[in-house]
Amino acid sequence: MEKIPAVMGIDVGTQGVKVGLFTLNGLHTLSYKRYNTHFPHPGWAEQSPQDWWTAIKEAVRECVSSAPNTAVKGICVSATSSTVLCVDREGAPLAPAIMWMDMRASQEAREISNIDDPILRYSGGEVSAEWMLPKTLWLKRNRPELYRQSYKIVEQLDWINYLLTGKWVASQCNTTCKWGYSSKDGGWKSDFYTAAGLGDFYEKWPTEVIPMGELIGPLTKQAGEDLNLDAGILVFQGGIDAYAAMIGLGVVNEGQMAVIMGTSFVHLVLSNKPYFQKGLWGPYPDAVFKDMWVLEGGQASCASIVNWVVDEMAREYSHDSIKAHQKLMNEASELGPGANGLISLDMWQGNRTPFRDSLITGVIAGLTLNTNRAAIYRSLMESVAFGTRTIIDIFKRNGYQINCVVACGGPTKNSLWLQIIADVLQIPITVNKFTEAGILGGAILASVGAGWFHSIEESAKNFVETGYTVYPNKDVAAEYSFYYQCYLDLYKSIKPILHRIYNYRANSRRLS
């Protein structure tokens, strides 16, 4: 019997890898495997690259074995960014990977941001400690022997694509958004990297840049054996996981905002013209679509801090996180806006946008002896919603009109939290029927590469189906505006104190 053609999307996330196999009729089979993150010092986060590959092998094999009637015609990977690792000539990792959320390169980021170069206008005038540039510079300064031994310093996506195809290439999505590459300025600007202390970048980084959706090469024989797939399957270039998810959400035109909700939140819009605005990332040229611009906002700590409440305050349900969240949702739903007088900051791992403050930390203010876990749970959910509103406000002030939000990720399963976010933003939030947008975005890219469709837009129209919409409650708009202003004032007032504490601990070496 002739097998059904299928494409495979692989989404390598913070907590695990998801693999989906899709036919023209939609999702065929799905698999998920977890791995661990390690936090050796405050502000640091690391993972073992071998854990990624083990998880990918297990998930792909599971998908393939559960769909014996399919024939994979294309593969596309998306991954976290910038998750950085050092490898030898054979591609073997030389040290744990530095995760995207790792803030150890804060000083390097500040120095690079002070370089007088027009390339920085594509990132709001600054770079983030999360990005490839400052992390590479940190390695060069603080791990000189490791830096010297490294054949390449690459991102998570680059390493996985190398294991699949044997080729060292970079994604135009990643390089444009995180590496200082610009197609509008001729690609790599050597003088900028030299000024940043990375004049040897061309030797250390993969510098062949491939746009999202274009062919990297065929699957190698070794990768085929590892994954239980046929060698020769075409592998297409992916990108940053959130950007693949934007495609998987069907956000392929102006006026919509994709919000990828997970450990962190990422907010993405497309534009036919550039908007240059401090407080946002971008405008990124040609990062996804040629001759279109991407504007990005982001929050570093979201589901992670809400999960913290469950882990620390609902331990009686430690065996069942779904039941734990449901219990706390029920308790928190009895409280109104403001969570019984609590106001919190969601910046437990720093602030990405719009404040770009890597030294700020989390705050829960207004605690009394009457405070319970439900109030803390709700207050932290509200704080994430307020953080999202700061980003929406930047877009609005910049003249960009957002008509609706399309969301995906774990928090969309939390009905209370989704309603809180809609109420704080006063914008409808749509959730599609298939919520694993990262793997769907990869599958859409692979389907275009495999020749199933003429364009990403056409493929997205085939695969993406709207589910339901959460509408804002206008009756609480004024109340949430009051607490939102309190959120902004709390950040401004406590920022100097938290910075002093961070610097004191850093100078006394308490951070190490």
Coordinates of C-alpha atoms in Angstrom, one line a residue:
M1 CA 0.0 0.0 0.0
E2 CA 1.3 3.4 -0.9
K3 CA 2.3 5.5 2.1
I4 CA 0.8 8.9 2.8
P5 CA 3.2 11.9 2.4
A6 CA 3.9 13.7 5.6
V7 CA 6.1 16.5 6.9
M8 CA 7.7 16.8 10.3
G9 CA 8.0 19.8 12.6
I10 CA 10.4 19.6 15.5
D11 CA 10.1 22.3 18.3
V12 CA 13.0 22.3 20.7
G13 CA 11.8 24.3 23.7
T14 CA 13.0 25.2 27.2
Q15 CA 11.5 22.2 29.0
G16 CA 11.4 19.6 26.3
V17 CA 11.1 18.7 22.6
K18 CA 7.8 18.3 20.7
V19 CA 7.7 16.5 17.4
G20 CA 4.6 16.5 15.1
L21 CA 3.9 14.5 11.9
F22 CA 1.5 16.2 9.6
T23 CA -0.3 15.1 6.4
L24 CA -2.2 17.4 4.1
N25 CA -5.3 16.7 6.3
G26 CA -3.5 18.0 9.5
L27 CA -1.8 16.5 12.5
H28 CA -1.2 12.8 12.3
T29 CA 0.8 12.1 15.4
L30 CA 2.5 14.0 18.2
S31 CA 5.3 13.2 20.7
Y32 CA 6.8 15.1 23.6
K33 CA 10.0 14.3 25.7
R34 CA 11.3 16.4 28.6
Y35 CA 14.8 17.4 29.8
N36 CA 16.2 19.4 32.7
T37 CA 17.6 22.9 33.1
H38 CA 20.3 23.6 35.7
F39 CA 20.8 26.9 37.5
P40 CA 24.4 26.8 38.8
H41 CA 24.5 30.5 39.9
P42 CA 21.9 33.3 40.2
G43 CA 21.0 34.6 36.7
W44 CA 22.6 31.5 35.0
A45 CA 20.8 28.7 33.2
E46 CA 22.4 25.7 31.5
Q47 CA 21.4 22.5 29.7
S48 CA 23.1 19.4 28.4
P49 CA 23.1 19.4 24.6
Q50 CA 23.1 15.6 24.6
D51 CA 19.8 15.7 26.5
W52 CA 18.3 17.5 23.6
W53 CA 19.5 14.9 21.1
T54 CA 18.4 12.0 23.2
A55 CA 14.9 13.6 23.6
I56 CA 14.7 14.3 19.8
K57 CA 15.7 10.7 19.0
E58 CA 13.1 9.3 21.3
A59 CA 10.3 11.7 20.2
V60 CA 11.0 11.2 16.5
R61 CA 11.2 7.5 16.8
E62 CA 7.9 7.4 18.7
C63 CA 6.2 9.5 16.0
V64 CA 7.5 7.4 13.2
S65 CA 6.6 4.1 14.8
S66 CA 3.1 5.2 15.5
A67 CA 2.6 6.3 11.9
P68 CA 3.9 3.4 9.8
N69 CA 1.6 4.3 6.9
T70 CA 3.3 7.7 6.3
A71 CA 6.4 8.7 4.4
V72 CA 8.3 11.8 5.7
K73 CA 9.1 14.2 2.8
G74 CA 10.5 17.1 4.8
I75 CA 11.7 18.2 8.2
C76 CA 12.0 21.6 9.8
V77 CA 13.4 22.4 13.3
S78 CA 12.7 25.5 15.5
A79 CA 14.6 26.0 18.7
T80 CA 15.1 28.4 21.6
S81 CA 17.4 31.5 21.0
S82 CA 20.0 32.4 21.9
T83 CA 20.9 29.1 23.5
V84 CA 24.7 29.0 22.9
L85 CA 27.2 26.1 22.9
C86 CA 30.8 25.5 22.1
V87 CA 31.7 22.5 19.9
D88 CA 34.8 20.7 18.5
R89 CA 35.5 19.9 14.9
E90 CA 33.2 16.8 15.1
G91 CA 30.4 18.8 16.6
A92 CA 30.8 17.4 20.1
P93 CA 29.8 19.9 22.8
L94 CA 32.7 21.0 24.9
A95 CA 30.6 22.4 27.8
P96 CA 27.0 22.8 28.9
A97 CA 24.9 25.1 26.7
I98 CA 24.2 28.6 28.0
M99 CA 20.4 28.9 27.9
W100 CA 18.6 31.8 26.2
M101 CA 17.4 33.0 29.7
D102 CA 20.9 33.1 31.1
M103 CA 21.9 36.7 32.1
R104 CA 25.7 36.3 32.8
A105 CA 26.6 38.5 29.8
S106 CA 24.8 41.6 31.1
Q107 CA 28.0 43.6 31.2
E108 CA 29.0 42.6 27.7
A109 CA 25.5 43.5 26.5
R110 CA 25.8 47.0 28.0
E111 CA 29.2 47.5 26.3
I112 CA 28.0 46.4 22.9
S113 CA 24.9 48.6 23.2
N114 CA 27.2 51.6 23.6
I115 CA 28.9 51.1 20.3
D116 CA 28.1 53.8 17.9
D117 CA 26.9 51.8 14.9
P118 CA 23.7 52.1 12.9
I119 CA 23.2 48.4 12.9
L120 CA 21.8 48.8 16.4
R121 CA 18.8 50.6 15.1
Y122 CA 17.4 47.2 14.1
S123 CA 17.2 46.2 17.8
G124 CA 15.9 49.3 19.4
G125 CA 19.3 50.7 19.9
E126 CA 20.5 48.0 22.3
V127 CA 21.3 44.3 22.5
S128 CA 20.1 41.9 25.2
A129 CA 22.2 39.8 27.5
E130 CA 20.3 36.8 26.1
W131 CA 21.7 37.2 22.6
M132 CA 24.5 35.5 20.7
L133 CA 26.8 38.5 20.6
P134 CA 27.2 39.2 24.3
K135 CA 27.3 35.5 25.2
T136 CA 30.1 34.9 22.7
L137 CA 32.0 37.9 24.1
W138 CA 31.5 36.6 27.6
L139 CA 33.0 33.2 26.6
K140 CA 36.0 34.9 25.0
R141 CA 36.6 36.9 28.2
N142 CA 35.7 34.5 31.0
R143 CA 36.4 31.1 29.4
P144 CA 39.4 31.9 27.1
E145 CA 40.6 28.3 27.0
L146 CA 37.2 27.0 26.1
Y147 CA 36.9 29.8 23.5
R148 CA 40.2 28.8 22.0
Q149 CA 39.4 25.1 21.9
S150 CA 36.0 25.7 20.2
Y151 CA 35.9 25.0 16.5
K152 CA 32.5 26.7 16.4
I153 CA 30.3 28.6 18.8
V154 CA 26.7 28.0 17.7
E155 CA 23.1 28.2 18.6
Q156 CA 20.9 25.2 19.6
L157 CA 19.3 25.3 16.2
D158 CA 22.6 25.3 14.3
W159 CA 23.8 22.3 16.3
I160 CA 20.7 20.2 15.7
N161 CA 20.7 21.0 12.0
Y162 CA 24.4 19.9 11.9
L163 CA 23.4 16.6 13.4
L164 CA 20.7 16.2 10.8
T165 CA 22.6 17.3 7.7
G166 CA 26.3 17.5 8.5
K167 CA 26.3 21.2 7.5
W168 CA 27.2 24.2 9.7
V169 CA 24.7 26.9 8.7
A170 CA 22.8 29.7 10.5
S171 CA 19.2 30.7 10.2
Q172 CA 18.5 34.2 8.8
C173 CA 15.8 34.5 11.5
N174 CA 18.3 33.9 14.3
T175 CA 21.2 36.0 12.8
T176 CA 18.9 38.9 12.1
C177 CA 17.3 39.0 15.5
K178 CA 20.1 38.0 17.8
W179 CA 23.5 38.2 16.0
G180 CA 23.6 41.7 14.4
Y181 CA 23.2 40.4 10.8
S182 CA 21.2 42.6 8.4
S183 CA 20.2 41.8 4.9
K184 CA 19.6 45.5 4.3
D185 CA 23.2 46.4 5.2
G186 CA 25.0 43.7 3.2
G187 CA 24.7 40.9 5.9
W188 CA 27.7 40.7 8.2
K189 CA 29.3 44.1 9.2
S190 CA 32.9 43.2 10.2
D191 CA 33.7 46.7 11.6
F192 CA 30.8 46.3 14.1
Y193 CA 32.0 42.9 15.3
T194 CA 35.5 44.2 15.6
A195 CA 34.3 47.1 17.7
A196 CA 32.5 44.6 19.9
G197 CA 35.7 42.6 20.5
L198 CA 34.7 39.8 18.1
G199 CA 36.8 40.4 15.1
D200 CA 37.3 36.7 14.7
F201 CA 33.5 36.0 14.5
Y202 CA 33.9 34.7 10.9
E203 CA 36.0 31.8 12.2
K204 CA 34.0 31.0 15.3
W205 CA 30.4 31.3 14.0
P206 CA 28.6 29.5 11.1
T207 CA 28.3 32.3 8.6
E208 CA 26.4 30.7 5.7
V209 CA 23.0 32.2 6.3
I210 CA 19.8 30.4 5.1
P211 CA 16.3 32.0 5.2
M212 CA 13.5 30.2 7.0
G213 CA 11.9 27.5 4.8
E214 CA 14.8 27.1 2.4
L215 CA 16.7 23.9 1.9
I216 CA 19.7 23.0 4.1
G217 CA 20.3 19.6 2.7
P218 CA 19.4 15.9 2.9
L219 CA 19.2 13.9 6.2
T220 CA 22.5 12.0 6.6
K221 CA 22.8 8.3 6.9
Q222 CA 23.8 8.5 10.6
A223 CA 20.9 10.8 11.5
G224 CA 18.5 8.5 9.7
E225 CA 19.7 5.6 11.8
D226 CA 19.5 7.7 15.0
L227 CA 15.9 8.8 14.2
N228 CA 14.6 5.7 12.4
L229 CA 14.1 7.7 9.2
D230 CA 15.3 7.2 5.7
A231 CA 18.5 9.0 4.7
G232 CA 18.0 11.7 2.1
I233 CA 14.8 13.3 3.5
L234 CA 15.0 17.0 2.9
V235 CA 15.8 19.3 5.9
F236 CA 14.6 22.9 5.6
Q237 CA 15.8 25.8 7.6
G238 CA 13.8 26.8 10.7
G239 CA 14.3 29.6 13.1
I240 CA 13.6 30.9 16.6
D241 CA 10.8 28.8 18.2
A242 CA 8.6 31.8 18.8
Y243 CA 8.9 32.9 15.1
A244 CA 8.0 29.4 13.9
A245 CA 5.0 29.6 16.3
M246 CA 3.9 32.9 14.8
I247 CA 3.6 31.1 11.4
G248 CA 1.9 28.1 13.2
L249 CA -0.6 30.6 14.6
G250 CA -1.4 31.9 11.2
V251 CA -0.1 35.4 12.0
V252 CA 1.2 36.2 8.5
N253 CA -0.2 39.7 8.0
E254 CA -0.2 43.1 9.6
G255 CA -2.6 44.0 12.4
Q256 CA -2.4 40.7 14.4
M257 CA -0.1 40.0 17.3
A258 CA 1.1 36.5 18.0
V259 CA 1.8 35.9 21.7
I260 CA 3.7 32.7 22.4
M261 CA 2.9 31.9 26.1
G262 CA 5.3 29.6 28.0
T263 CA 8.2 29.9 30.4
S264 CA 8.6 33.3 28.8
F265 CA 6.2 35.3 26.6
V266 CA 7.1 36.5 23.1
H267 CA 5.0 39.1 21.3
L268 CA 5.4 39.3 17.5
V269 CA 3.9 41.4 14.8
L270 CA 4.6 41.8 11.1
S271 CA 4.8 45.1 9.2
N272 CA 5.2 46.3 5.7
K273 CA 7.3 49.2 6.9
P274 CA 9.9 49.6 9.6
Y275 CA 9.0 51.1 13.0
F276 CA 12.1 52.3 14.9
Q277 CA 11.2 52.5 18.6
K278 CA 13.2 52.1 21.8
G279 CA 11.6 49.5 24.1
L280 CA 11.0 47.0 21.3
W281 CA 13.2 44.5 19.5
G282 CA 13.4 45.2 15.8
P283 CA 12.4 46.2 13.3
Y284 CA 14.0 43.1 11.9
P285 CA 14.3 43.0 8.1
D286 CA 13.6 39.8 6.2
A287 CA 13.6 37.7 9.4
V288 CA 10.6 35.6 8.3
F289 CA 9.3 37.0 5.0
K290 CA 11.3 38.8 2.4
D291 CA 10.6 42.6 2.4
M292 CA 8.6 42.4 5.6
W293 CA 9.6 43.6 9.1
V294 CA 9.1 41.9 12.4
L295 CA 8.7 43.8 15.7
E296 CA 9.1 41.9 18.9
G297 CA 8.5 42.3 22.6
G298 CA 9.3 39.7 25.3
Q299 CA 8.9 38.8 29.0
A300 CA 11.5 36.5 30.5
S301 CA 9.4 35.1 33.5
C302 CA 5.8 34.1 32.9
A303 CA 4.6 30.5 33.3
S304 CA 7.8 29.8 35.3
I305 CA 6.7 32.1 38.2
V306 CA 3.1 30.9 38.2
N307 CA 4.4 27.3 38.3
W308 CA 6.6 28.4 41.3
V309 CA 3.5 29.1 43.3
V310 CA 2.3 25.6 42.6
D311 CA 5.6 24.0 43.4
E312 CA 6.1 25.9 46.6
M313 CA 2.5 26.4 47.9
A314 CA 0.5 23.4 46.6
R315 CA 2.8 20.6 47.4
E316 CA -0.1 18.3 48.3
Y317 CA -0.7 18.1 44.6
S318 CA 3.0 17.7 43.6
H319 CA 2.1 14.4 41.8
D320 CA -0.4 16.2 39.6
S321 CA 0.4 19.7 38.3
I322 CA -2.9 19.9 36.3
K323 CA -4.9 19.3 39.4
A324 CA -2.7 21.8 41.4
H325 CA -3.3 24.5 38.9
Q326 CA -7.0 23.8 38.8
K327 CA -7.2 24.0 42.6
L328 CA -5.4 27.4 42.7
M329 CA -7.5 28.7 39.7
N330 CA -10.7 27.9 41.6
E331 CA -9.3 29.7 44.7
A332 CA -8.0 32.7 42.8
S333 CA -11.2 33.1 40.8
E334 CA -13.0 34.1 44.1
L335 CA -10.8 37.2 44.3
G336 CA -11.2 40.3 42.2
P337 CA -8.7 42.4 40.3
G338 CA -5.8 43.4 42.5
A339 CA -5.6 40.0 44.3
N340 CA -6.7 41.4 47.8
G341 CA -4.3 44.3 47.6
L342 CA -1.2 42.5 46.2
I343 CA 0.8 44.0 43.4
S344 CA 3.7 42.0 41.9
L345 CA 6.5 42.4 39.4
D346 CA 7.0 39.6 36.9
M347 CA 10.7 40.3 36.4
W348 CA 12.2 37.4 38.3
Q349 CA 14.7 36.8 35.6
G350 CA 15.1 40.4 34.5
N351 CA 13.0 42.4 32.1
R352 CA 13.4 41.9 28.3
T353 CA 11.1 44.7 27.0
P354 CA 10.3 47.5 27.3
F355 CA 12.7 48.3 30.2
R356 CA 15.6 46.0 29.1
D357 CA 16.7 45.6 32.7
S358 CA 18.7 42.5 33.3
L359 CA 19.4 43.3 37.0
I360 CA 15.8 43.7 38.2
T361 CA 14.2 40.9 40.1
G362 CA 10.7 39.8 41.2
V363 CA 8.6 41.6 43.8
I364 CA 5.4 40.7 45.7
A365 CA 4.2 43.8 47.5
G366 CA 1.3 44.3 49.9
L367 CA 1.7 41.1 51.9
T368 CA -0.2 40.8 55.1
L369 CA -0.9 38.0 57.6
N370 CA -4.2 37.6 55.7
T371 CA -2.4 36.9 52.4
N372 CA -2.9 33.3 51.1
R373 CA -1.6 31.3 48.2
A374 CA -4.6 32.2 46.0
A375 CA -3.8 35.9 46.2
I376 CA -0.2 35.3 45.3
Y377 CA -1.2 33.0 42.4
R378 CA -3.6 35.6 41.0
S379 CA -1.2 38.5 41.6
L380 CA 1.6 36.8 39.7
M381 CA -0.8 36.1 36.8
E382 CA -1.9 39.7 36.8
S383 CA 1.8 40.9 36.9
V384 CA 2.5 38.9 33.7
A385 CA -0.6 40.5 32.1
F386 CA 0.7 44.0 33.2
G387 CA 4.0 43.2 31.6
T388 CA 2.3 42.3 28.4
R389 CA 0.4 45.6 28.5
T390 CA 3.7 47.6 28.8
I391 CA 4.6 46.0 25.4
I392 CA 1.2 46.6 23.8
D393 CA 1.5 50.3 24.9
I394 CA 4.8 50.7 23.2
F395 CA 3.3 49.3 19.9
K396 CA 0.3 51.7 20.3
R397 CA 2.5 54.7 21.0
N398 CA 4.5 53.8 17.9
G399 CA 1.4 54.0 15.7
Y400 CA 1.0 50.3 15.2
Q401 CA -2.6 49.2 15.5
I402 CA -3.2 45.7 17.1
N403 CA -6.7 44.4 16.3
C404 CA -6.5 41.0 18.0
V405 CA -4.1 38.7 19.8
V406 CA -3.6 35.1 18.7
A407 CA -2.1 33.0 21.5
C408 CA -0.6 29.6 22.1
G409 CA 1.2 27.7 24.8
G410 CA 0.5 26.2 28.2
P411 CA -1.1 29.3 29.8
T412 CA -3.9 29.2 27.2
K413 CA -5.2 26.1 29.1
N414 CA -5.6 28.3 32.2
S415 CA -9.0 30.0 31.6
L416 CA -8.7 32.4 34.5
W417 CA -5.3 33.6 33.4
L418 CA -6.4 34.1 29.8
Q419 CA -9.4 36.1 30.9
I420 CA -7.1 38.3 33.2
I421 CA -4.8 39.0 30.3
A422 CA -7.7 39.9 28.0
D423 CA -9.2 42.2 30.7
V424 CA -5.9 43.9 31.4
L425 CA -5.2 44.5 27.6
Q426 CA -8.9 45.1 26.7
I427 CA -8.1 43.2 23.5
P428 CA -9.8 39.9 22.4
I429 CA -7.5 36.8 22.5
T430 CA -8.0 34.0 20.0
V431 CA -6.8 30.4 20.6
N432 CA -6.6 28.1 17.6
K433 CA -7.9 24.5 17.6
F434 CA -4.4 23.2 17.4
T435 CA -2.3 24.9 20.0
E436 CA 1.2 23.5 19.4
A437 CA 2.0 26.3 17.0
G438 CA 5.8 25.7 17.1
I439 CA 5.7 22.3 15.5
L440 CA 2.9 23.4 13.2
G441 CA 5.0 26.3 12.0
G442 CA 7.9 23.9 11.3
A443 CA 5.5 21.7 9.4
I444 CA 4.2 24.6 7.4
L445 CA 7.7 25.6 6.4
A446 CA 8.6 22.0 5.4
S447 CA 5.4 21.7 3.4
V448 CA 6.3 24.7 1.3
G449 CA 9.8 23.4 0.9
A450 CA 8.5 20.0 -0.1
G451 CA 6.4 21.6 -2.8
W452 CA 3.0 21.1 -1.3
F453 CA 2.2 24.8 -1.4
H454 CA 3.5 27.9 -3.2
S455 CA 3.8 30.1 -0.1
I456 CA 3.9 30.1 3.6
E457 CA 0.6 32.1 3.6
E458 CA -1.1 29.5 1.5
S459 CA 0.1 26.6 3.7
A460 CA -0.9 28.4 6.9
K461 CA -4.4 28.9 5.4
N462 CA -4.6 25.2 4.9
F463 CA -3.3 24.1 8.3
V464 CA -4.5 26.8 10.8
E465 CA -8.0 26.6 12.2
T466 CA -9.5 29.1 14.6
G467 CA -10.8 27.7 17.9
Y468 CA -12.3 30.2 20.3
T469 CA -12.0 33.8 21.4
V470 CA -11.8 35.3 24.9
Y471 CA -13.3 38.7 25.0
P472 CA -12.3 41.4 27.6
N473 CA -14.7 42.4 30.4
K474 CA -15.1 46.1 30.0
D475 CA -16.5 46.4 33.6
V476 CA -13.0 45.8 35.1
A477 CA -11.1 48.0 32.6
A478 CA -10.8 51.0 35.0
E479 CA -9.9 48.8 38.0
Y480 CA -7.1 47.1 36.1
S481 CA -5.8 50.4 34.8
F482 CA -5.4 51.6 38.4
Y483 CA -3.4 48.5 39.3
Y484 CA -1.4 48.7 36.0
Q485 CA -0.3 52.2 37.0
C486 CA 0.7 50.8 40.4
Y487 CA 2.7 48.1 38.6
L488 CA 4.6 50.8 36.7
D489 CA 5.2 52.9 39.8
L490 CA 6.4 49.9 41.8
Y491 CA 9.0 49.2 39.1
K492 CA 10.3 52.8 39.0
S493 CA 10.5 53.1 42.8
I494 CA 12.1 49.8 43.6
K495 CA 14.5 49.5 40.7
P496 CA 17.3 51.5 42.4
I497 CA 17.1 49.3 45.5
L498 CA 17.1 46.0 43.7
H499 CA 20.0 47.2 41.5
R500 CA 22.0 48.2 44.7
I501 CA 21.4 44.7 46.2
Y502 CA 22.5 43.0 43.0
N503 CA 25.6 45.0 42.7
Y504 CA 26.5 44.6 46.3
R505 CA 26.2 40.8 46.1
A506 CA 28.2 40.8 42.8
N507 CA 31.0 42.9 44.4
S508 CA 31.1 40.6 47.5
R509 CA 31.1 37.6 45.2
R510 CA 27.9 36.3 46.7
L511 CA 26.6 35.7 43.1
S512 CA 29.3 33.1 42.5

